[in-house]
CSV table of C-alpha atoms in Angstrom, one decimal:
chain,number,residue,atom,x,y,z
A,1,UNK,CA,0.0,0.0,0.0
A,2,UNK,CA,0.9,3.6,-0.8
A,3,UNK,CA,1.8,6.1,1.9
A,4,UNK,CA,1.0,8.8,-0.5
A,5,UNK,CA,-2.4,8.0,-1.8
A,6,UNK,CA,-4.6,9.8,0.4
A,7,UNK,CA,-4.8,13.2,-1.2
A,8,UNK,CA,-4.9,12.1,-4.6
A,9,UNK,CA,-8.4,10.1,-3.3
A,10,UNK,CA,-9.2,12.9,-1.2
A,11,UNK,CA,-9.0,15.8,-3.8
A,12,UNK,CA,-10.4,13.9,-6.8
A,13,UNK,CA,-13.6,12.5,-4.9
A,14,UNK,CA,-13.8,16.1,-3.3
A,15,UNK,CA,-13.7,17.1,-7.1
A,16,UNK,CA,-16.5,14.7,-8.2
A,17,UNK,CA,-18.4,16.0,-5.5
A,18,UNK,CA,-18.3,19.7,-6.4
A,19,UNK,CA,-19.4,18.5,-9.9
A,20,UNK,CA,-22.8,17.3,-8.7
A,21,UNK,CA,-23.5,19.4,-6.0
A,22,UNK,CA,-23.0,22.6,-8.7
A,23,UNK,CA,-25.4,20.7,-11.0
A,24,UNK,CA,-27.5,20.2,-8.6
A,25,UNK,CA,-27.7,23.4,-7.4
A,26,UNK,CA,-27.9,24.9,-10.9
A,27,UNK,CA,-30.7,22.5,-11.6
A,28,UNK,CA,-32.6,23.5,-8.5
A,29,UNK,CA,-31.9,27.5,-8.7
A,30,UNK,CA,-34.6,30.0,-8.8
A,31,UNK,CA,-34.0,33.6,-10.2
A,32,UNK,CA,-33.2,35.8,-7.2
A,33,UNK,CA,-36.0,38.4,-7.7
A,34,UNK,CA,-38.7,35.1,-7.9
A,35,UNK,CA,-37.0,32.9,-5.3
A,36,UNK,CA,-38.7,32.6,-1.7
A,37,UNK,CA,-36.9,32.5,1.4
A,38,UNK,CA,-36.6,28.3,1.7
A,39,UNK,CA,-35.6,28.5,-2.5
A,40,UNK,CA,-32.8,28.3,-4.0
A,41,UNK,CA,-31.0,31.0,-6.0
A,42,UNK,CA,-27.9,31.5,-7.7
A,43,UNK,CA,-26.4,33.3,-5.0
A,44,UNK,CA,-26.9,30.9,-2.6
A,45,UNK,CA,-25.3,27.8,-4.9
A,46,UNK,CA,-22.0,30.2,-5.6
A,47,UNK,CA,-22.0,30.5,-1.1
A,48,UNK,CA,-22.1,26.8,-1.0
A,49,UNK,CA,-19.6,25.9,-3.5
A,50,UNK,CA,-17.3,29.2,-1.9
A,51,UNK,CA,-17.8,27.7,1.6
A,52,UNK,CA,-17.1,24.4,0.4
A,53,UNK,CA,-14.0,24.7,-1.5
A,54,UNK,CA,-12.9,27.3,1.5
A,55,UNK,CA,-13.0,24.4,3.4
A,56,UNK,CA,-11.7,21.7,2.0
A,57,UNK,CA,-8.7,23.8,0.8
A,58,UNK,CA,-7.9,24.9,4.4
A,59,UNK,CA,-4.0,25.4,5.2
A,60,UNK,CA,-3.7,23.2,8.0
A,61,UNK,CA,-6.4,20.5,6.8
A,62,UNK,CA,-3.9,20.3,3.7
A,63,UNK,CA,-1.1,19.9,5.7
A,64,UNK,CA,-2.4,17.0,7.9
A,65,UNK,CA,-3.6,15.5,4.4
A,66,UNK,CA,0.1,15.8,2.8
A,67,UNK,CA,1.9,13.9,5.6
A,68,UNK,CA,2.6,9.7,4.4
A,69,UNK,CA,0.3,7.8,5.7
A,70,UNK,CA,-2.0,4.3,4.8
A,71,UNK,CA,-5.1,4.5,3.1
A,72,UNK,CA,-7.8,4.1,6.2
A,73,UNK,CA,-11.2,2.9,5.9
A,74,UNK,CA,-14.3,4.1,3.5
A,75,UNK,CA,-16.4,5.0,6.6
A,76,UNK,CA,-13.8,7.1,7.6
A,77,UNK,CA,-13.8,9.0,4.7
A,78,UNK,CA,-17.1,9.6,4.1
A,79,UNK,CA,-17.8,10.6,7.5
A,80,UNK,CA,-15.1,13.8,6.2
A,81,UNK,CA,-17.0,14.3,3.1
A,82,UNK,CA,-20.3,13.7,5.1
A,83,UNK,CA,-18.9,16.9,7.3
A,84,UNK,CA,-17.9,19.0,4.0
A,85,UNK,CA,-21.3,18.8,2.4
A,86,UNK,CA,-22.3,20.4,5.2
A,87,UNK,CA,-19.7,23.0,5.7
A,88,UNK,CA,-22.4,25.9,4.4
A,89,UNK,CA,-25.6,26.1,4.3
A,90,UNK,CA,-26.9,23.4,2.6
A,91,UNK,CA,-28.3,20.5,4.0
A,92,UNK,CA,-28.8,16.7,2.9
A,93,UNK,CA,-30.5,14.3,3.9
A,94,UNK,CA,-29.0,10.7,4.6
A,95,UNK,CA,-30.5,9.3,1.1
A,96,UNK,CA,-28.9,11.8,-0.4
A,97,UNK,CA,-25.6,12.0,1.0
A,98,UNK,CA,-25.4,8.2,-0.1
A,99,UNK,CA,-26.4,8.6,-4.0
A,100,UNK,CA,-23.5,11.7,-3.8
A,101,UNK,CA,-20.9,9.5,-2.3
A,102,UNK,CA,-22.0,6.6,-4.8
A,103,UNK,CA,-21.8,9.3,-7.7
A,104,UNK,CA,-18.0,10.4,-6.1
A,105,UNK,CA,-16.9,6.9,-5.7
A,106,UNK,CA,-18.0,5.5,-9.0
A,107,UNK,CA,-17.0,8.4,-11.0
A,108,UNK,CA,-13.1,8.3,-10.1
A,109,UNK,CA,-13.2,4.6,-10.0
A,110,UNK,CA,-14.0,4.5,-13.9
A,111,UNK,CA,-11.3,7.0,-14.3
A,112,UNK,CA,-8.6,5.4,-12.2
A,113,UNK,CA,-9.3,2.2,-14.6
A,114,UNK,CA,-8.7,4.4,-18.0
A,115,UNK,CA,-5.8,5.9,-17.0
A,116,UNK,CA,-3.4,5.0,-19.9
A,117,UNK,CA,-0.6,5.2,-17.2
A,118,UNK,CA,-0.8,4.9,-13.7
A,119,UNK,CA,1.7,9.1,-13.6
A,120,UNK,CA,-1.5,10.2,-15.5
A,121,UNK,CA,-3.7,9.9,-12.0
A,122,UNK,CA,-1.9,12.8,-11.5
A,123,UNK,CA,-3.5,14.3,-14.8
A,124,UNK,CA,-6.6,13.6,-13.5
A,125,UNK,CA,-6.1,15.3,-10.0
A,126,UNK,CA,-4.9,18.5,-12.2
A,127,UNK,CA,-8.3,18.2,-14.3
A,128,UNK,CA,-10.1,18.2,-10.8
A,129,UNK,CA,-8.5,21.3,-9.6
A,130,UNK,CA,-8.5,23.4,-12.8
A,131,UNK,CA,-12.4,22.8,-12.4
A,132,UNK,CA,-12.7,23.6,-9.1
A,133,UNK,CA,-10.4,26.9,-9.7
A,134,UNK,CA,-13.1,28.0,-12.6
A,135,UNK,CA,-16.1,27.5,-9.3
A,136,UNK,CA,-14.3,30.0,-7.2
A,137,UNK,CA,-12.9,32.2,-9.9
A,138,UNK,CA,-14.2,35.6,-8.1
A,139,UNK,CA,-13.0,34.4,-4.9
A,140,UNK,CA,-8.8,35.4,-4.8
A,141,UNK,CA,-8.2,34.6,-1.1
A,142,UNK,CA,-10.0,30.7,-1.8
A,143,UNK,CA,-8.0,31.2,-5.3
A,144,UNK,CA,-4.7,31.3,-3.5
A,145,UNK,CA,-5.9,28.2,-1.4
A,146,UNK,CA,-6.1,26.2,-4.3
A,147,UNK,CA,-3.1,27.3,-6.1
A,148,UNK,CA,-1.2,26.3,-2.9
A,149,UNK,CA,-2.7,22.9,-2.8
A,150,UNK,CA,-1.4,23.1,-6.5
A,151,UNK,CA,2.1,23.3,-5.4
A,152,UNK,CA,2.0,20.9,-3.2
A,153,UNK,CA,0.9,18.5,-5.3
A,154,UNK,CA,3.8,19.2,-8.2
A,155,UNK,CA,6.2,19.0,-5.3
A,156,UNK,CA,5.0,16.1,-3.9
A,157,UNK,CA,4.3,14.2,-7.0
A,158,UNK,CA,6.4,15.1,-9.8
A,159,UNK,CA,9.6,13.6,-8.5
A,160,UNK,CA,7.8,9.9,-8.2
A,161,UNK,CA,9.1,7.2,-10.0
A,162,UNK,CA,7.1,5.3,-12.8
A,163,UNK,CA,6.6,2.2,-9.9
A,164,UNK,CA,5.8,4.6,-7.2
A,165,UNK,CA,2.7,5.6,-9.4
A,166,UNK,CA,2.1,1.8,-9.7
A,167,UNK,CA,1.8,1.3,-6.3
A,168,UNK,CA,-0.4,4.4,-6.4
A,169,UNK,CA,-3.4,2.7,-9.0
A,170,UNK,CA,-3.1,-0.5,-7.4
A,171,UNK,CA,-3.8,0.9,-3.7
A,172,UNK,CA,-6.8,3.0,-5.4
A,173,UNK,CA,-8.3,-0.2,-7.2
A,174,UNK,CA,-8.3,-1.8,-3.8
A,175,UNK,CA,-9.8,0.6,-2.7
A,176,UNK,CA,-12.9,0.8,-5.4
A,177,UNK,CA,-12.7,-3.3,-5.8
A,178,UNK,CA,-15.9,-4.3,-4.2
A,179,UNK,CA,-17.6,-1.5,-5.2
A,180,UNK,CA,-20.0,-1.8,-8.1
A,181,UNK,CA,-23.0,0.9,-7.8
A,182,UNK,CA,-24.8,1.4,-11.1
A,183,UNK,CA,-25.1,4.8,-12.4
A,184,UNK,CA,-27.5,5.5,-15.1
A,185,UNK,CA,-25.0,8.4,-17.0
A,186,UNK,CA,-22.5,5.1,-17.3
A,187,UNK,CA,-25.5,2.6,-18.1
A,188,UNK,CA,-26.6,5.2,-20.9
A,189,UNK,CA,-23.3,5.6,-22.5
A,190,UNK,CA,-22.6,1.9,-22.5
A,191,UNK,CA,-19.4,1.6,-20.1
A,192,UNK,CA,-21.3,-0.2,-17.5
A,193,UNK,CA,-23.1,-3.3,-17.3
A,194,UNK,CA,-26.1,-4.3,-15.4
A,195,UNK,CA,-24.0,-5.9,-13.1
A,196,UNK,CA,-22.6,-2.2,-12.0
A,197,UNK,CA,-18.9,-3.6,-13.7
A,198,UNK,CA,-17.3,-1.2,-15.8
A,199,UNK,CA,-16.7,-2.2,-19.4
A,200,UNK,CA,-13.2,-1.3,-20.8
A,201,UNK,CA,-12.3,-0.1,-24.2
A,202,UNK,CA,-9.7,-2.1,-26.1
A,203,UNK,CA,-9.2,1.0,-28.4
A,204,UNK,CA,-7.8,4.4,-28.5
A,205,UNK,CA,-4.6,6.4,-27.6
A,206,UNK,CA,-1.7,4.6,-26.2
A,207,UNK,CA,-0.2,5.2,-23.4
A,208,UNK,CA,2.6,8.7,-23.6
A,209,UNK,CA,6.3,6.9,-24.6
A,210,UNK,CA,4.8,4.1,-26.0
A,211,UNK,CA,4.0,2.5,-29.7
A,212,UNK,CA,0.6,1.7,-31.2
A,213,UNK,CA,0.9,-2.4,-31.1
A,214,UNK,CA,1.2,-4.1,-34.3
A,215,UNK,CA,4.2,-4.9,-34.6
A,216,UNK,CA,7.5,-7.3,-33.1
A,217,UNK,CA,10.9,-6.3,-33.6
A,218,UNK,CA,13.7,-8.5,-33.2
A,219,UNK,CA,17.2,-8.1,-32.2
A,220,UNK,CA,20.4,-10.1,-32.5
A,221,UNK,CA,23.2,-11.1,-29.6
A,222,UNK,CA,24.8,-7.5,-30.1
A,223,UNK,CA,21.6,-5.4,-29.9
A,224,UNK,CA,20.9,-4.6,-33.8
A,225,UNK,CA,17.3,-5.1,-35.3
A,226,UNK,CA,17.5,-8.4,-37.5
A,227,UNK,CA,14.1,-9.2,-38.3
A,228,UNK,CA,10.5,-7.4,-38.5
A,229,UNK,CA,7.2,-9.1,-38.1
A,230,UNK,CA,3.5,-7.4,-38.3
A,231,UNK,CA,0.1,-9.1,-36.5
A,232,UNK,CA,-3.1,-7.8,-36.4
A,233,UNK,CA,-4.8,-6.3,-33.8
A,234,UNK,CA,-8.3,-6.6,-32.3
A,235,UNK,CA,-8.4,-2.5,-31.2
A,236,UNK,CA,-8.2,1.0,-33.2
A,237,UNK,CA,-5.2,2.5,-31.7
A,238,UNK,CA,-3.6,6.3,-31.8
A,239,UNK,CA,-0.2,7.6,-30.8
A,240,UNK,CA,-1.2,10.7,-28.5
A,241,UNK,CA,-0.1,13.8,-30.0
A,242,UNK,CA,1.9,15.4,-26.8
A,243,UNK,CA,2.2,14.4,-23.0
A,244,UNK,CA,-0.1,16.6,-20.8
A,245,UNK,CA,0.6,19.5,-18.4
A,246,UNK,CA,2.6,18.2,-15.1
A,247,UNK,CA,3.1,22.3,-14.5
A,248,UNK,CA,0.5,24.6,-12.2
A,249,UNK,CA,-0.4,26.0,-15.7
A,250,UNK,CA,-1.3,23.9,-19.4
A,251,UNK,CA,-3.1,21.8,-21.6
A,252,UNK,CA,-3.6,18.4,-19.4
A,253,UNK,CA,-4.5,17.2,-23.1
A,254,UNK,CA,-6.0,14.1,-20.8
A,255,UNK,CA,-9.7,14.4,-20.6
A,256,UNK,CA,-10.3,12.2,-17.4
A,257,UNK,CA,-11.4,14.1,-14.1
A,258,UNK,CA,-13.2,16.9,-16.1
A,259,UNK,CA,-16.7,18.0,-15.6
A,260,UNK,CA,-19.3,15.4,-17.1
A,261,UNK,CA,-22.2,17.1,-15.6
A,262,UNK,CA,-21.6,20.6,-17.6
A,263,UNK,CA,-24.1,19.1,-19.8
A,264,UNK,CA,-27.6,18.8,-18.4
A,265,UNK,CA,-28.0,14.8,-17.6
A,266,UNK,CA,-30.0,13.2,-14.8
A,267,UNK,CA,-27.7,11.3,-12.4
A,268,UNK,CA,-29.6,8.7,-10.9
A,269,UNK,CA,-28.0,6.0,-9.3
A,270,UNK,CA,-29.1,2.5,-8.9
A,271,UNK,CA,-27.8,0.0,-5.9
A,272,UNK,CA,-26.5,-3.2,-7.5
A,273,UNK,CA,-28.1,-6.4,-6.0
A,274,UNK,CA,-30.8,-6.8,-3.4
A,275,UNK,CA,-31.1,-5.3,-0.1
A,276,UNK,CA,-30.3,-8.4,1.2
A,277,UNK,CA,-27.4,-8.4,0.1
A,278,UNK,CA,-26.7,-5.0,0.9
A,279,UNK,CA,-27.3,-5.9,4.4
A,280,UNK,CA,-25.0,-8.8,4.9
A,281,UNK,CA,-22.4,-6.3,3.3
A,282,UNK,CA,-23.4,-3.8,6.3
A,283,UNK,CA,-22.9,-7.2,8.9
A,284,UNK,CA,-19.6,-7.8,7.8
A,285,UNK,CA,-18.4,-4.1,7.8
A,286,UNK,CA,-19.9,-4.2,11.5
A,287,UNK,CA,-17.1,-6.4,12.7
A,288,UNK,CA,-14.5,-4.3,14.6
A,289,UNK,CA,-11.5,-2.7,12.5
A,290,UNK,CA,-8.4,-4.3,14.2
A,291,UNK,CA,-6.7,-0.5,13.0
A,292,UNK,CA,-9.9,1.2,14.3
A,293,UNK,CA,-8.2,3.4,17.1
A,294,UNK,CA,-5.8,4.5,14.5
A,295,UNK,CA,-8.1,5.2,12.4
A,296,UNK,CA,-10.6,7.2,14.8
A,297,UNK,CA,-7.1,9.0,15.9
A,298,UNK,CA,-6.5,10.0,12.4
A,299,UNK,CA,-10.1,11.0,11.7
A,300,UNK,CA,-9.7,13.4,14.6
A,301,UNK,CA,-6.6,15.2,13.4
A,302,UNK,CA,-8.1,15.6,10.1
A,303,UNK,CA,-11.6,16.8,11.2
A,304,UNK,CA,-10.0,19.1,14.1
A,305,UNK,CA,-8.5,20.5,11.2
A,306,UNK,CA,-11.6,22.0,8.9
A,307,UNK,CA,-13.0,25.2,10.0
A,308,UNK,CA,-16.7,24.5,9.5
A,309,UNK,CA,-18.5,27.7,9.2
A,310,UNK,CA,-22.2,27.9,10.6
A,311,UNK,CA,-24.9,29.9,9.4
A,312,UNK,CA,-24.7,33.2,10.7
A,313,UNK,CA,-27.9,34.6,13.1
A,314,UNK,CA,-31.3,33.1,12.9
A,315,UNK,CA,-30.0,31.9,9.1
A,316,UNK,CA,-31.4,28.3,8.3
A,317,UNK,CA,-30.1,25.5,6.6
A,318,UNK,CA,-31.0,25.0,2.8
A,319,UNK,CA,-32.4,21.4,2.1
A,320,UNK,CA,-30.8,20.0,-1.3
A,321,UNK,CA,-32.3,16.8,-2.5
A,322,UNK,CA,-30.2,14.7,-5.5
A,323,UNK,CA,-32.9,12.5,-6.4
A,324,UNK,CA,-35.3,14.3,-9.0
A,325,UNK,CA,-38.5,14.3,-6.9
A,326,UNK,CA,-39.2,14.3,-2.8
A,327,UNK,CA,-41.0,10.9,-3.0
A,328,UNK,CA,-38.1,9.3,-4.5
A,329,UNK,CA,-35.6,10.8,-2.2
A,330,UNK,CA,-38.2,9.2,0.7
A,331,UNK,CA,-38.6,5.8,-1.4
A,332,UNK,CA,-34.7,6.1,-1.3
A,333,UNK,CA,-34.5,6.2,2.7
A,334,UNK,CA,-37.4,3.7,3.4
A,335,UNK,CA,-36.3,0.7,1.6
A,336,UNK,CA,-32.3,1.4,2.7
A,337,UNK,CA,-31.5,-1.8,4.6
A,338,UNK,CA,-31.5,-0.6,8.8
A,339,UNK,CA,-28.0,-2.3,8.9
A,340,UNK,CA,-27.0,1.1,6.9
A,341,UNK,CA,-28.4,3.6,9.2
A,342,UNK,CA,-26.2,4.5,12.2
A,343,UNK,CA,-26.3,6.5,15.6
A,344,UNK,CA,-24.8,9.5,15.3
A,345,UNK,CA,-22.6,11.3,17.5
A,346,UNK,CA,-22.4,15.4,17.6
A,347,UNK,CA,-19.4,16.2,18.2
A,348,UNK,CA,-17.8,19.5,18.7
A,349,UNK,CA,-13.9,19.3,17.0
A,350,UNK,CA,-12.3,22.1,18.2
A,351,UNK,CA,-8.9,23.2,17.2
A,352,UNK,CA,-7.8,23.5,21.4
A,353,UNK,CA,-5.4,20.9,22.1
A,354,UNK,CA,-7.1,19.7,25.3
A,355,UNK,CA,-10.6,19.2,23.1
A,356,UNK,CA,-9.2,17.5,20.2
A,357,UNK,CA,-6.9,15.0,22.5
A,358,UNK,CA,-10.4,14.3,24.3
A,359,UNK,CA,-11.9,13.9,20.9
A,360,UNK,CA,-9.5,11.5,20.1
A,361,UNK,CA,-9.4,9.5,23.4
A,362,UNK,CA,-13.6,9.3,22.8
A,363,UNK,CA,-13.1,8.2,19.3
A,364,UNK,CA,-10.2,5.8,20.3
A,365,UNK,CA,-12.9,4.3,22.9
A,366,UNK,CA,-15.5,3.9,20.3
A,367,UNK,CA,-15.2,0.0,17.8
A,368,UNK,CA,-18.8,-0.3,17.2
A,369,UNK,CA,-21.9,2.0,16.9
A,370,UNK,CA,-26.0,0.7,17.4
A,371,UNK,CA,-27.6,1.2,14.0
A,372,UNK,CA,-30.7,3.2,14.7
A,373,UNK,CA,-33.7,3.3,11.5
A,374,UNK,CA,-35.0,6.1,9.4
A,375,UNK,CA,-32.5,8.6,7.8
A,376,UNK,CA,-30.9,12.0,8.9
A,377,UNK,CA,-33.2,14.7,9.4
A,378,UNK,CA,-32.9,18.4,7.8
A,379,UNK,CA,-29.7,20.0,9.2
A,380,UNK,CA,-28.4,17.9,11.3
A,381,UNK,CA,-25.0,17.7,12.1
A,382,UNK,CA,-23.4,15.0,10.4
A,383,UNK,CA,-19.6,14.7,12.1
A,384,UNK,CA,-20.5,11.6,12.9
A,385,UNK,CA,-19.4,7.9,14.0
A,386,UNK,CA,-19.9,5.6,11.5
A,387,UNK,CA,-20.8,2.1,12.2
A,388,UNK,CA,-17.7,0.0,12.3
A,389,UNK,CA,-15.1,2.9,12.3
């Protein structure tokens, strides 16, 4: 496994995210003049994705991120994504948080797998961040945030070797291995089978450095070409016309990680399987992580490290619902198998050392939390203790 995988996950799942949540938000927006106070409006969606970004961006949240370390659990990680959808003023429900982290996870899975060469995740965290710098392009001080993140990344990442990389994709596709949601965008365009299993392409542009295949060369004792021979292949390959951007600046000519929601398209999701199975996949992530105090330990660092801001005043929470009607968003939480619901835990992370070493001696205490049924209501605070952590 990869010490240095965890903000190249982190940053290109936090890019996915920003992707629906602004398509979302565009698709739910209501002129500002015609918008009432619980409605949406185009303000409010360029708050969200400000607040957001501000957050996930934040110096010493980066710098916790940065330092080499394993890969911990998906609960952990979507408890931190669970707290940076709700760093503003929007609110989800639990259904919806789900189908978003199914969209993330899904999303830079199939990407990961198309990579022509494991240096070109890299490529794809670039795409990620040029995105997220056009959200918050009126925004310097958040600018500067990402810019920074920007340079951490060349410096961390450019001086890897072409097996470091390696060990990179392969500690990602562990990662994604059992996951196999369905997503109707992927269905649609044919590069997903009913089975949620992504289907591959045996065409297109090689890999940077390398030849289209066709053809064997072969070379004597002393190193010098002797013979030629041709084959056919089954795929319509292309020699890429120039390596992409590695710089803070340039054409990442690599179209991976970009926006796929800029056009309008529903993203619906569909779970793979039956809720039973479902279920016995919640029972056996309920057995306690032999790493779990590390990991609870590390979540605490990280969360003590994003500065969450609340809505100011008597301000209320904006409900945003991913599924294209209510009824489906409450279909969505009623038939979710109880085993996936859990108790959750407010809990105030405070950057005081005495408060975050008690948050982490609480966490540290903590294997296993009681599921409890029905979903998360409107607003509530969702730092919280995954089952199984």
């Amino acid at each position: 496994m990869s010490a240095r995988t965890l903000p190249l996950l982190f940053l290109n799942l936090g890019g996915e995210m920003l992707y629906i949540l602004d398509q979302r938000l565009r698709a739910q927006s209501i002129p500002g003049e015609k918008a009432r106070k619980d409605e949406w409006t185009d303000v409010d969606r360029k708050r969200v994705m400000n607040d957001i970004i501000a957050t996930m961006f934040n110096k010493r949240f980066m710098e916790e991120l940065f330092k080499p370390q394993d890969l911990y659990s998906k609960k952990a990680l979507r408890t931190v994504y669970d707290r940076l959808a709700h760093a503003s003023i929007m609110r989800l429900n639990q259904a919806s948080m789900d189908k978003l982290y199914d969209l993330m996870t899904m999303a830079f899975k199939y990407q990961v797998l198309l990579c022509p060469r494991p240096r070109d995740i890299l490529l794809v965290t670039f795409n990620h961040l040029d995105a997220i710098k056009d959200f918050i392009s009126n925004s310097p001080g958040i600018l500067n945030q990402v810019d920074e993140t920007f340079r951490q990344l060349i410096e961390t990442y450019n001086c890897l070797s072409d097996g470091e990389f390696q060990l990179i994709r392969q500690t990602l596709l562990i990662f994604f291995q059992d996951m196999h949601i369905r997503v109707s965008i992927f269905l649609k365009d044919k590069v997903q089978n009913s089975n949620g299993r992504f289907a591959l392409p045996i065409s297109g542009p090689v890999p940077w450095g390398t030849e289209v295949p066709g053809l064997i060369r072969i070379f004597n004792h002393k190193g010098v070409e002797v013979k030629r021979a041709e084959f056919t292949t089954a795929g319509n390959y292309v020699t890429p016309q120039r390596e992409g951007s590695f710089e803070l600046y340039g054409d990442r000519v690599l179209k991976l990680g970009t926006n796929m929601y800029s056009v309008t398209r529903p993203v619906e999701t569909h779970v793979s399987g039956s809720s039973k199975n479902l279920a016995s996949q919640a029972k056996e992530n309920r057995v306690p992580n032999p790493l779990a105090k590390e990991e609870l330990n590390f979540l605490a660092r990280l969360l003590g490290g994003l500065d969450i801001q609340k809505p100011a005043g008597g301000e209320t929470g904006f409900r945003l619902n991913l599924f294209t009607t209510d009824e489906e968003e409450e279909h969505a939480a009623q038939t979710r198998p109880e085993e996936l619901s859990y108790k959750v835990i407010n809990i105030e992370a405070t950057q005081e050392p005495g408060r975050r070493a008690e948050l982490s001696r609480i966490l540290g205490e903590l294997e296993v939390a009681e599921p409890r049924p029905g979903s998360a209501e409107k607003g509530e605070d969702l730092l919280a203790l995954m089952d199984g952590l």
